[in-house]
Short mmCIF file of C-alpha atoms (C1' of nucleotides) in Angstrom, two decimals:
data_model
loop_
_atom_site.label_atom_id
_atom_site.label_comp_id
_atom_site.label_asym_id
_atom_site.label_seq_id
_atom_site.Cartn_x
_atom_site.Cartn_y
_atom_site.Cartn_z
CA MET A 8 0.00 0.00 0.00
CA LYS A 9 1.26 3.43 -0.92
CA PRO A 10 1.90 5.78 1.97
CA ARG A 11 -0.59 8.52 2.70
CA VAL A 12 0.85 11.47 4.56
CA ARG A 13 -0.60 14.80 5.49
CA PHE A 14 0.25 18.31 6.49
CA ALA A 15 -2.35 19.51 8.98
CA PRO A 16 -1.72 23.10 10.03
CA SER A 17 -4.04 25.16 12.14
CA PRO A 18 -4.72 28.56 10.62
CA THR A 19 -4.07 30.63 13.69
CA GLY A 20 -1.22 32.77 12.46
CA TYR A 21 1.10 32.93 9.54
CA LEU A 22 2.78 29.94 7.92
CA HIS A 23 6.03 29.67 9.81
CA ILE A 24 9.26 28.12 8.75
CA GLY A 25 8.83 25.09 11.01
CA GLY A 26 5.45 24.36 9.50
CA ALA A 27 6.84 24.79 6.03
CA ARG A 28 9.61 22.33 6.82
CA THR A 29 7.09 19.80 8.17
CA ALA A 30 5.06 20.20 5.00
CA LEU A 31 8.21 19.81 2.92
CA PHE A 32 9.27 16.59 4.66
CA ASN A 33 5.80 15.11 4.25
CA TRP A 34 5.74 16.14 0.62
CA LEU A 35 9.21 14.69 0.05
CA TYR A 36 8.22 11.40 1.62
CA ALA A 37 5.09 11.20 -0.51
CA ARG A 38 6.96 12.02 -3.68
CA HIS A 39 9.83 9.69 -2.85
CA THR A 40 7.51 6.75 -2.21
CA GLY A 41 4.90 7.54 -4.83
CA GLY A 42 2.41 8.08 -2.05
CA THR A 43 -0.25 10.70 -1.46
CA PHE A 44 0.22 14.09 0.15
CA VAL A 45 -2.90 15.39 1.87
CA LEU A 46 -3.51 18.93 3.06
CA ARG A 47 -5.94 19.26 5.93
CA ILE A 48 -6.82 22.50 7.65
CA GLU A 49 -7.28 22.07 11.40
CA ASP A 50 -9.57 24.99 12.04
CA THR A 51 -11.12 23.82 15.28
CA ASP A 52 -9.95 26.78 17.33
CA VAL A 53 -12.72 29.12 16.23
CA ALA A 54 -11.45 31.93 18.42
CA ARG A 55 -8.02 32.06 16.83
CA ASN A 56 -8.66 30.98 13.26
CA THR A 57 -8.38 33.58 10.55
CA GLN A 58 -9.11 33.50 6.85
CA GLU A 59 -5.82 35.28 6.18
CA ALA A 60 -3.99 32.42 7.87
CA VAL A 61 -5.76 29.86 5.70
CA ASP A 62 -4.87 31.83 2.59
CA ALA A 63 -1.28 32.21 3.76
CA ILE A 64 -0.98 28.44 4.16
CA LEU A 65 -2.29 27.71 0.68
CA SER A 66 -0.31 30.43 -1.03
CA GLY A 67 2.82 29.60 0.95
CA LEU A 68 2.72 25.94 -0.02
CA ARG A 69 2.05 26.87 -3.62
CA TRP A 70 4.95 29.30 -3.59
CA LEU A 71 7.22 26.53 -2.32
CA GLY A 72 5.88 24.22 -4.98
CA LEU A 73 4.58 21.68 -2.46
CA ASN A 74 1.51 20.59 -4.38
CA TRP A 75 -0.99 18.44 -2.54
CA ASP A 76 -2.84 15.48 -4.01
CA GLU A 77 -5.85 15.84 -1.77
CA GLY A 78 -7.13 18.89 0.03
CA PRO A 79 -8.83 22.21 -0.47
CA LEU A 80 -8.45 24.04 -3.76
CA THR A 81 -9.32 27.40 -2.27
CA GLY A 82 -9.21 28.96 1.16
CA ALA A 83 -12.95 28.64 1.58
CA ALA A 84 -13.89 26.01 4.19
CA THR A 85 -16.94 25.01 2.17
CA GLY A 86 -15.23 25.55 -1.15
CA PRO A 87 -14.04 23.04 -3.74
CA ALA A 88 -11.53 20.36 -2.89
CA LYS A 89 -9.87 17.42 -4.56
CA GLY A 90 -9.77 13.95 -3.09
CA ASP A 91 -12.51 11.63 -1.88
CA ARG A 92 -11.73 11.75 1.84
CA GLY A 93 -13.00 15.26 2.40
CA PRO A 94 -14.06 17.63 3.68
CA TYR A 95 -10.52 18.82 4.31
CA PHE A 96 -11.43 21.53 6.78
CA GLN A 97 -12.08 20.19 10.25
CA SER A 98 -14.82 22.72 10.76
CA GLN A 99 -16.76 20.77 8.14
CA ARG A 100 -16.27 17.40 9.76
CA ARG A 101 -18.34 17.79 12.89
CA GLU A 102 -20.53 14.74 12.25
CA ASN A 103 -17.50 12.47 12.14
CA TYR A 104 -16.36 13.63 15.53
CA GLN A 105 -19.84 13.32 16.96
CA ARG A 106 -20.16 9.78 15.67
CA ARG A 107 -16.78 8.83 17.10
CA VAL A 108 -17.52 10.32 20.48
CA GLU A 109 -20.74 8.38 20.70
CA ALA A 110 -18.93 5.19 19.80
CA LEU A 111 -16.50 5.72 22.67
CA LEU A 112 -19.25 6.73 25.05
CA SER A 113 -21.32 3.67 24.24
CA ARG A 114 -18.41 1.40 25.05
CA ASP A 115 -17.55 3.28 28.23
CA LEU A 116 -14.18 4.31 26.83
CA ALA A 117 -15.21 7.88 27.41
CA TYR A 118 -17.41 9.55 29.97
CA GLU A 119 -18.95 12.88 30.73
CA LYS A 120 -17.74 15.06 33.58
CA GLU A 121 -18.36 18.72 34.24
CA GLY A 122 -19.94 19.15 30.85
CA ALA A 123 -16.91 17.86 28.98
CA ILE A 124 -16.28 14.43 27.54
CA TRP A 125 -13.23 12.65 28.84
CA PHE A 126 -11.19 9.79 27.46
CA ARG A 127 -10.30 6.88 29.73
CA MET A 128 -6.56 6.84 29.28
CA THR A 129 -4.50 3.79 30.06
CA ARG A 130 -2.13 4.04 32.99
CA GLN A 131 0.32 1.67 31.36
CA PRO A 132 3.43 3.02 29.69
CA ILE A 133 2.92 3.21 25.93
CA LEU A 134 5.52 2.17 23.43
CA ILE A 135 5.83 4.65 20.60
CA PRO A 136 7.61 3.07 17.65
CA ASP A 137 9.15 5.98 15.79
CA LEU A 138 10.77 5.73 12.38
CA VAL A 139 13.12 8.59 13.19
CA VAL A 140 13.73 8.42 16.93
CA GLY A 141 13.36 4.69 17.45
CA ASP A 142 11.24 3.03 20.12
CA VAL A 143 10.20 5.43 22.83
CA LEU A 144 8.58 4.21 26.01
CA ARG A 145 6.33 6.97 27.30
CA ARG A 146 5.49 6.77 31.01
CA LEU A 147 3.03 8.88 32.90
CA THR A 148 4.28 12.16 34.26
CA ASP A 149 3.65 12.81 37.94
CA ARG A 150 0.73 14.99 37.05
CA GLU A 151 -0.78 12.31 34.83
CA GLU A 152 -0.20 9.81 37.63
CA LEU A 153 -2.95 11.60 39.53
CA ASP A 154 -5.38 11.32 36.63
CA PRO A 155 -4.32 10.29 33.16
CA ASP A 156 -7.71 10.92 31.55
CA TRP A 157 -7.97 13.79 29.12
CA VAL A 158 -10.68 15.82 27.45
CA LEU A 159 -12.01 14.81 24.04
CA VAL A 160 -14.78 17.38 23.76
CA ARG A 161 -14.79 20.65 25.62
CA ARG A 162 -17.67 21.95 27.66
CA ASP A 163 -18.53 24.30 24.76
CA GLY A 164 -18.90 21.33 22.45
CA GLN A 165 -15.65 21.87 20.56
CA PRO A 166 -13.57 18.70 20.13
CA VAL A 167 -9.91 19.09 21.05
CA PHE A 168 -6.89 18.74 18.81
CA HIS A 169 -5.74 15.29 20.00
CA PHE A 170 -9.14 13.88 19.23
CA VAL A 171 -9.90 15.42 15.85
CA ASN A 172 -6.37 14.84 14.71
CA VAL A 173 -6.64 11.12 15.38
CA VAL A 174 -10.15 10.78 13.99
CA ASP A 175 -9.17 12.49 10.77
CA ASP A 176 -5.94 10.57 10.37
CA LEU A 177 -7.93 7.40 10.85
CA GLU A 178 -10.70 8.30 8.44
CA MET A 179 -8.38 9.77 5.86
CA GLY A 180 -6.30 6.60 5.88
CA ILE A 181 -3.08 8.31 6.92
CA THR A 182 -0.31 5.73 7.10
CA HIS A 183 2.63 7.88 8.21
CA VAL A 184 2.50 10.80 10.58
CA ILE A 185 5.53 12.98 10.02
CA ARG A 186 5.50 15.93 12.38
CA GLY A 187 7.57 17.99 14.77
CA GLU A 188 9.14 16.40 17.79
CA ASP A 189 7.05 18.63 20.02
CA HIS A 190 4.29 16.05 19.44
CA LEU A 191 6.34 13.06 20.53
CA SER A 192 5.15 12.98 24.14
CA ASN A 193 1.53 13.43 23.11
CA THR A 194 1.73 10.54 20.70
CA ALA A 195 0.92 8.18 23.56
CA LYS A 196 -2.52 9.77 23.76
CA HIS A 197 -2.99 9.33 20.04
CA ILE A 198 -1.94 5.70 20.07
CA ALA A 199 -4.31 4.95 22.94
CA LEU A 200 -7.14 6.59 21.00
CA PHE A 201 -6.46 4.64 17.84
CA ARG A 202 -6.59 1.45 19.87
CA ALA A 203 -9.82 2.53 21.50
CA PHE A 204 -11.23 2.75 18.00
CA GLY A 205 -9.97 -0.74 17.39
CA VAL A 206 -7.36 0.13 14.81
CA GLU A 207 -3.59 0.12 14.83
CA PRO A 208 -2.07 3.61 14.77
CA PRO A 209 -0.15 4.88 11.76
CA GLN A 210 3.61 4.88 11.72
CA TYR A 211 5.23 7.89 13.28
CA GLY A 212 8.26 9.92 12.35
CA HIS A 213 9.03 12.79 14.66
CA ILE A 214 11.37 15.28 13.14
CA PRO A 215 13.64 17.58 15.14
CA LEU A 216 12.64 21.13 15.83
CA ILE A 217 13.99 24.28 14.27
CA LEU A 218 15.41 26.53 16.95
CA ASN A 219 16.21 30.21 16.82
CA PRO A 220 19.85 31.29 17.22
CA GLU A 221 19.25 31.58 20.96
CA GLY A 222 18.34 27.90 21.06
CA SER A 223 14.63 27.95 21.77
CA LYS A 224 11.69 27.24 19.50
CA MET A 225 11.39 29.64 16.58
CA SER A 226 8.68 32.16 17.28
CA LYS A 227 7.15 34.90 15.22
CA ARG A 228 9.49 37.55 16.52
CA ASP A 229 12.52 35.65 15.30
CA ARG A 230 14.04 36.77 12.02
CA GLY A 231 13.25 34.33 9.27
CA ALA A 232 10.31 32.73 11.07
CA ALA A 233 7.53 33.80 8.73
CA LEU A 234 7.40 32.35 5.27
CA ASP A 235 5.61 35.34 3.78
CA ALA A 236 8.61 37.49 4.67
CA TYR A 237 10.70 35.47 2.22
CA ILE A 238 8.12 35.94 -0.47
CA ALA A 239 7.99 39.67 0.23
CA GLN A 240 11.77 40.03 0.26
CA GLY A 241 12.18 38.36 -3.08
CA PHE A 242 13.70 35.06 -2.06
CA LEU A 243 13.57 32.10 -4.42
CA PRO A 244 11.50 29.10 -3.35
CA GLU A 245 14.23 26.74 -4.50
CA ALA A 246 16.67 28.38 -2.09
CA VAL A 247 14.26 28.23 0.83
CA ASN A 248 13.39 24.61 0.05
CA ASN A 249 17.03 23.66 -0.26
CA TYR A 250 17.91 25.26 3.05
CA LEU A 251 14.93 23.67 4.80
CA CYS A 252 15.96 20.24 3.52
CA LEU A 253 19.31 20.71 5.22
CA LEU A 254 17.69 21.44 8.57
CA GLY A 255 17.02 18.04 10.02
CA TRP A 256 17.97 15.94 7.05
CA SER A 257 21.31 15.25 5.49
CA PRO A 258 22.29 13.75 2.15
CA LYS A 259 25.30 12.34 4.06
CA ASP A 260 27.79 13.14 1.34
CA ASN A 261 28.57 16.79 2.09
CA THR A 262 26.38 18.07 -0.71
CA GLU A 263 24.97 21.43 0.30
CA LYS A 264 23.27 22.68 -2.80
CA LEU A 265 20.95 20.18 -4.34
CA PRO A 266 17.81 20.60 -6.41
CA LEU A 267 14.48 19.42 -5.00
CA ALA A 268 14.18 16.68 -7.58
CA GLU A 269 17.38 15.18 -6.29
CA VAL A 270 16.18 15.42 -2.71
CA VAL A 271 13.00 13.61 -3.72
CA ALA A 272 15.11 10.78 -5.05
CA ARG A 273 17.34 10.61 -2.00
CA PHE A 274 15.01 11.54 0.85
CA ASP A 275 13.99 8.95 3.39
CA LEU A 276 13.07 8.81 7.05
CA PRO A 277 16.14 6.98 8.36
CA GLN A 278 18.39 9.85 7.27
CA ILE A 279 16.44 12.36 9.26
CA LEU A 280 18.57 13.63 12.09
CA ARG A 281 17.52 13.30 15.68
CA HIS A 282 18.69 16.56 17.15
CA ASN A 283 17.25 20.03 16.86
CA ALA A 284 18.90 22.52 14.54
CA LYS A 285 19.37 26.23 14.97
CA PHE A 286 18.17 28.39 12.15
CA ASP A 287 21.06 30.08 10.33
CA TYR A 288 19.89 33.03 8.29
CA GLU A 289 23.34 33.57 6.82
CA LYS A 290 23.52 30.12 5.34
CA LEU A 291 20.07 30.48 3.84
CA MET A 292 21.23 33.78 2.37
CA TRP A 293 24.27 32.07 0.89
CA LEU A 294 22.08 29.49 -0.83
CA GLN A 295 19.76 32.25 -1.98
CA GLY A 296 22.73 34.01 -3.57
CA GLU A 297 23.80 30.81 -5.28
CA TYR A 298 20.39 30.21 -6.80
CA CYS A 299 19.88 33.84 -7.70
CA ARG A 300 23.19 34.01 -9.53
CA GLU A 301 22.34 30.95 -11.59
CA LEU A 302 18.84 32.04 -12.51
CA PRO A 303 17.97 31.80 -16.20
CA GLU A 304 17.90 35.28 -17.73
CA ASP A 305 14.21 35.47 -18.48
CA ARG A 306 13.24 34.47 -14.98
CA PHE A 307 15.72 36.95 -13.57
CA TYR A 308 14.21 39.72 -15.68
CA GLU A 309 10.69 38.75 -14.78
CA MET A 310 11.36 38.74 -11.06
CA SER A 311 13.40 41.92 -11.30
CA VAL A 312 10.68 43.81 -13.10
CA ARG A 313 8.17 42.68 -10.54
CA ALA A 314 10.40 43.73 -7.64
CA LEU A 315 10.97 47.14 -9.22
CA ALA A 316 7.27 47.60 -9.83
CA LYS A 317 6.58 46.77 -6.22
CA ALA A 318 8.95 49.55 -5.25
CA GLY A 319 7.08 51.95 -7.51
CA MET A 320 9.42 51.82 -10.49
CA ASN A 321 7.65 51.21 -13.74
CA THR A 322 10.04 49.72 -16.27
CA ASP A 323 7.47 49.77 -19.05
CA ARG A 324 8.36 53.32 -19.95
CA PHE A 325 11.85 52.20 -20.92
CA ASP A 326 13.03 50.37 -23.99
CA VAL A 327 13.13 46.63 -23.40
CA ARG A 328 16.74 46.45 -24.50
CA TYR A 329 17.64 49.16 -22.00
CA VAL A 330 15.89 47.32 -19.18
CA LYS A 331 17.60 44.07 -20.03
CA ALA A 332 21.00 45.66 -20.35
CA ALA A 333 20.49 47.43 -17.03
CA LEU A 334 19.39 44.27 -15.25
CA ASP A 335 22.30 42.37 -16.76
CA THR A 336 24.70 44.52 -14.80
CA CYS A 337 22.85 43.62 -11.58
CA LYS A 338 22.66 39.90 -12.15
CA GLY A 339 25.12 38.01 -9.99
CA LYS A 340 25.47 41.01 -7.71
CA ILE A 341 22.23 41.04 -5.76
CA LYS A 342 21.09 38.12 -3.67
CA THR A 343 17.42 38.83 -3.14
CA PHE A 344 15.13 40.77 -5.42
CA GLY A 345 14.17 42.98 -2.55
CA GLU A 346 17.65 44.49 -2.84
CA LEU A 347 17.18 45.45 -6.46
CA PRO A 348 15.33 48.77 -6.16
CA ALA A 349 18.08 50.19 -3.97
CA TYR A 350 20.86 48.53 -5.95
CA GLY A 351 19.85 49.22 -9.54
CA GLY A 352 16.96 51.65 -9.16
CA PHE A 353 19.09 54.49 -10.49
CA TYR A 354 18.60 53.11 -14.00
CA PHE A 355 14.91 53.86 -13.77
CA LYS A 356 14.82 57.07 -11.78
CA ASP A 357 15.03 60.65 -12.99
CA GLU A 358 16.17 62.17 -9.73
CA ILE A 359 19.24 60.74 -8.06
CA ALA A 360 19.53 61.12 -4.32
CA TYR A 361 23.14 61.02 -3.16
CA ASP A 362 24.15 58.79 -0.30
CA PRO A 363 25.01 61.43 2.32
CA GLU A 364 28.00 59.66 3.79
CA ALA A 365 29.51 58.92 0.39
CA ALA A 366 28.80 62.45 -0.81
CA GLN A 367 30.76 63.84 2.08
CA LYS A 368 33.73 61.78 1.02
CA SER A 369 33.51 62.06 -2.74
CA PHE A 370 31.95 65.43 -3.43
CA VAL A 371 34.84 67.47 -2.13
CA PRO A 372 36.07 70.73 -3.68
CA GLU A 373 39.31 69.26 -5.08
CA SER A 374 37.52 66.62 -7.10
CA LYS A 375 35.25 69.14 -8.81
CA PRO A 376 37.75 70.22 -11.48
CA ARG A 377 38.72 66.57 -11.99
CA LEU A 378 35.15 65.53 -12.54
CA GLU A 379 34.71 68.46 -14.92
CA LYS A 380 37.68 67.25 -16.87
CA LEU A 381 36.22 63.76 -17.08
CA ARG A 382 32.88 65.18 -18.19
CA ASP A 383 34.60 67.08 -20.98
CA ALA A 384 36.47 63.97 -22.04
CA PHE A 385 33.22 61.99 -22.10
CA ALA A 386 31.54 64.76 -24.06
CA LYS A 387 34.05 64.35 -26.87
CA LEU A 388 33.44 60.62 -27.25
CA THR A 389 31.58 59.38 -30.28
CA VAL A 390 31.60 55.79 -29.11
CA PHE A 391 30.28 55.36 -25.57
CA ASP A 392 30.86 51.75 -24.65
CA ALA A 393 32.37 50.23 -21.52
CA ALA A 394 35.82 49.75 -23.00
CA THR A 395 36.07 53.28 -24.34
CA ILE A 396 34.71 54.70 -21.12
CA GLU A 397 37.29 52.81 -19.12
CA THR A 398 40.13 53.94 -21.38
CA THR A 399 38.94 57.52 -21.23
CA LEU A 400 38.56 57.53 -17.47
CA LYS A 401 41.97 55.98 -16.96
CA ALA A 402 43.59 58.37 -19.41
CA THR A 403 42.01 61.26 -17.55
CA THR A 404 43.29 60.13 -14.18
CA ALA A 405 46.70 59.51 -15.70
CA GLY A 406 46.69 63.03 -17.08
CA LEU A 407 45.79 64.37 -13.67
CA GLY A 408 48.40 62.20 -12.00
CA VAL A 409 45.87 60.65 -9.65
CA LYS A 410 44.68 57.15 -8.93
CA VAL A 411 41.73 55.74 -10.82
CA GLY A 412 39.62 55.63 -7.68
CA VAL A 413 39.78 59.40 -7.40
CA LEU A 414 37.44 59.66 -10.37
CA VAL A 415 35.66 56.33 -10.07
CA HIS A 416 34.01 57.12 -6.78
CA PRO A 417 32.66 60.61 -7.52
CA THR A 418 31.46 59.46 -10.93
CA ARG A 419 29.63 56.47 -9.49
CA LEU A 420 28.04 58.62 -6.85
CA ALA A 421 27.04 61.28 -9.36
CA VAL A 422 25.40 58.82 -11.69
CA THR A 423 23.92 56.27 -9.28
CA GLY A 424 23.76 58.04 -5.95
CA ASN A 425 25.31 54.99 -4.31
CA PRO A 426 28.83 54.28 -3.04
CA ASN A 427 28.72 50.88 -4.69
CA GLY A 428 26.82 49.03 -7.36
CA PRO A 429 27.32 47.42 -10.75
CA SER A 430 30.52 47.77 -12.75
CA LEU A 431 30.95 51.51 -13.31
CA TYR A 432 32.05 51.33 -16.93
CA HIS A 433 29.19 49.07 -17.88
CA LEU A 434 26.54 51.02 -16.07
CA LEU A 435 27.70 54.22 -17.73
CA GLU A 436 27.40 52.56 -21.11
CA VAL A 437 23.88 51.38 -20.36
CA ILE A 438 22.74 54.75 -19.10
CA GLY A 439 24.19 56.43 -22.16
CA LYS A 440 26.34 59.46 -22.80
CA GLU A 441 23.63 62.06 -22.73
CA LYS A 442 22.19 61.07 -19.38
CA VAL A 443 25.64 60.49 -17.89
CA LEU A 444 26.73 64.03 -18.77
CA GLU A 445 23.46 65.33 -17.41
CA ARG A 446 23.91 63.53 -14.11
CA ILE A 447 27.53 64.58 -13.76
CA ASN A 448 26.53 68.20 -14.33
CA ARG A 449 23.79 67.95 -11.76
CA ALA A 450 26.26 66.49 -9.26
CA LEU A 451 28.80 69.20 -10.02
CA ALA A 452 26.19 71.76 -9.10
CA ALA A 453 25.67 69.97 -5.80
CA PHE A 454 29.34 70.25 -4.85
CA PRO A 455 30.15 72.39 -1.84
CA PRO A 456 31.84 75.68 -2.79
CA ALA A 457 35.62 75.81 -2.62
CA VAL A 458 37.00 77.56 0.41
"C1'" G B 4 8.95 18.96 39.61
"C1'" A B 5 7.83 14.41 36.52
"C1'" C B 6 8.24 12.18 31.78
"C1'" C B 7 10.56 12.12 26.86
"C1'" C B 8 14.29 13.48 23.14
"C1'" U B 9 19.17 15.21 22.05
"C1'" A B 10 24.72 16.28 22.59
"C1'" U B 11 31.32 16.83 16.74
"C1'" G B 12 34.35 24.14 15.65
"C1'" G B 13 30.02 30.24 16.51
"C1'" U B 14 26.12 27.60 13.01
"C1'" C B 15 24.50 23.28 9.73
"C1'" U B 16 26.76 18.66 9.37
"C1'" A B 17 30.16 13.83 7.66
"C1'" G B 18 31.90 10.01 10.80
"C1'" C B 19 29.20 4.51 12.39
"C1'" G B 20 36.21 0.86 17.28
"C1'" G B 21 42.20 2.35 14.74
"C1'" U B 22 41.16 9.15 10.47
"C1'" U B 23 46.77 14.33 10.49
"C1'" A B 24 38.46 14.24 12.86
"C1'" G B 25 36.22 15.75 6.49
"C1'" G B 26 32.73 19.46 4.12
"C1'" A B 27 29.58 23.98 4.08
"C1'" C B 28 28.03 28.90 6.21
"C1'" A B 29 30.19 32.73 9.10
"C1'" C B 30 34.83 35.00 10.54
"C1'" C B 31 40.26 36.53 9.52
"C1'" U B 32 44.53 37.14 5.84
"C1'" C B 33 46.13 37.45 0.88
"C1'" C B 34 45.20 37.46 -4.63
"C1'" C B 35 41.77 39.22 -8.48
"C1'" U B 36 39.01 44.07 -9.04
"C1'" U B 37 41.14 50.66 -7.34
"C1'" U B 38 33.02 50.05 -5.91
"C1'" C B 39 30.32 45.94 -4.09
"C1'" A B 40 29.88 41.03 -5.17
"C1'" C B 41 31.77 36.48 -7.67
"C1'" G B 42 36.06 33.66 -7.98
"C1'" G B 43 41.03 31.76 -6.23
"C1'" A B 44 44.77 30.60 -2.18
"C1'" G B 45 45.53 30.22 2.94
"C1'" G B 46 43.99 30.62 8.29
"C1'" U B 47 41.53 30.60 13.42
"C1'" A B 48 38.15 27.26 15.63
"C1'" G B 49 35.33 21.03 17.41
"C1'" C B 50 34.32 15.37 19.49
"C1'" C B 51 30.08 18.39 27.06
"C1'" C B 52 32.15 15.90 31.74
"C1'" G B 53 33.16 11.33 34.57
"C1'" G B 54 33.32 6.27 34.81
"C1'" G B 55 33.40 1.64 32.41
"C1'" U B 56 33.96 -2.24 27.88
"C1'" U B 57 38.25 -2.87 24.64
"C1'" C B 58 44.94 -3.78 22.75
"C1'" G B 59 42.47 0.75 21.10
"C1'" A B 60 36.96 4.98 21.92
"C1'" G B 61 34.01 11.06 18.76
"C1'" U B 62 32.19 6.14 17.68
"C1'" C B 63 29.55 0.90 22.44
"C1'" C B 64 27.42 0.88 27.91
"C1'" C B 65 26.28 3.53 32.56
"C1'" G B 66 26.05 8.05 35.35
"C1'" G B 67 26.23 13.19 35.49
"C1'" U B 68 25.70 17.98 33.12
"C1'" A B 69 23.61 21.02 29.50
"C1'" G B 70 19.95 22.17 25.79
"C1'" G B 71 15.14 21.20 23.85
"C1'" G B 72 10.19 19.18 24.16
"C1'" U B 73 5.71 17.53 26.84
"C1'" C B 74 2.72 17.34 31.02
"C1'" G B 75 -4.44 22.57 28.97
"C1'" C B 76 -11.63 22.03 28.32
"C1'" C B 77 -4.27 25.69 22.81
"C1'" A B 78 -2.90 23.45 18.38
#
RNA sequence: GACCCUAUGGUCUAGCGGUUAGGACACCUCCCUUUCACGGAGGUAGCCCGGGUUCGAGUCCCGGUAGGGUCGCCA
């Protein structure tokens, strides 16, 4: 029988990186084994559920490319879904829970107390066979020693997580439960419930947690915790996926950068690590840079244009060849697309704002006549390409008896407003002689007067 | 507090009784480039502690310690 796995988030916040990693591991296992990946929305906490959170889960998974074989097609709880084990929103599965409660009640495996319905929990230690951790014998804690029973249905009629989770896994035919290790202790409750229903529990695989750099569970205030931040900052899903694969799983051969398709082929539960991993934003950023640098041109352009538009820069008013040439000088230099407006925005702006700190260093009285000399040399050029520009600039500095940097820095600042950026000679070529002269003149006017 | 999981450089990890303990990120130095990146060459830095087992333990066992998780009418 082919494995059936699921990702069952509760829509109470944003999709966080730990949830995304759990989804990814389930998806990988399904794809590796030819099994089925189910998405189920656990919206039983009516007080904390939000529609935005549901939408964020669906769009986040789609952005990562983690397509589900069964589950909702839209964020609407009563909307369309694919798969024949639905509904896939727990809020739409009330009758199932009711039926299951009654079954337990009728066999005295559950009872009512103080308006809630309680499960008669075994006092015996429960063996949790775990595909990742190994066999775990869970004993009662001292608190449970007093009374191991636990609530199935709250006084307000709402069934609790442990109950609905088990009922749904049972009815949806889930064969492997791959989830965070924070559920390991609670698995004893789940196993006992499955047995109460007369069925053997699914197989479990508890994966290690993702910790923040301080060493505790990632929370929303931690940098890098929210998936939508990556989307907003112009990360690439392949980079995020790749990094997430490396947190808690290892290809065992020192490979760091590997495409998802290869992970699908190599992924399996036994190679999942047993210890928690701290989230390393820098390493994710490194992978992001790697993937960004290798992006095919058309995708790079497409994402660049979108990032610029988001920052209010409309590239449509420029010639396509100009846009492409401009973006070419940025490719391989930026890591995320969120950096692009600040890095290469000068290509698409009319007014250049000078970096104040750099202006103080470069726009000094003694460099004014030098920059004027360069401007005059540029003005005489009939060919304005990178090579000619470089030769001209170097000849000018040589004539002045100064280092190349003496002209490079003020020129860059005058034309781009930034202390650094794409190759100066190439960016000047792209911008074109006319605009370059214009910008140099404008900068010259901004120079402080000589004393 | 009880129960459970875990323990290799700052971080992610390889290792599965005999290795000069390997790789990656980060960091430092140099080269390339008089921007910033990329790239190249070096470098600093590690087996939590204590007992066993063994001719020999990062590797196996036990005990500490430390970190994490769980003990809700949250999920």
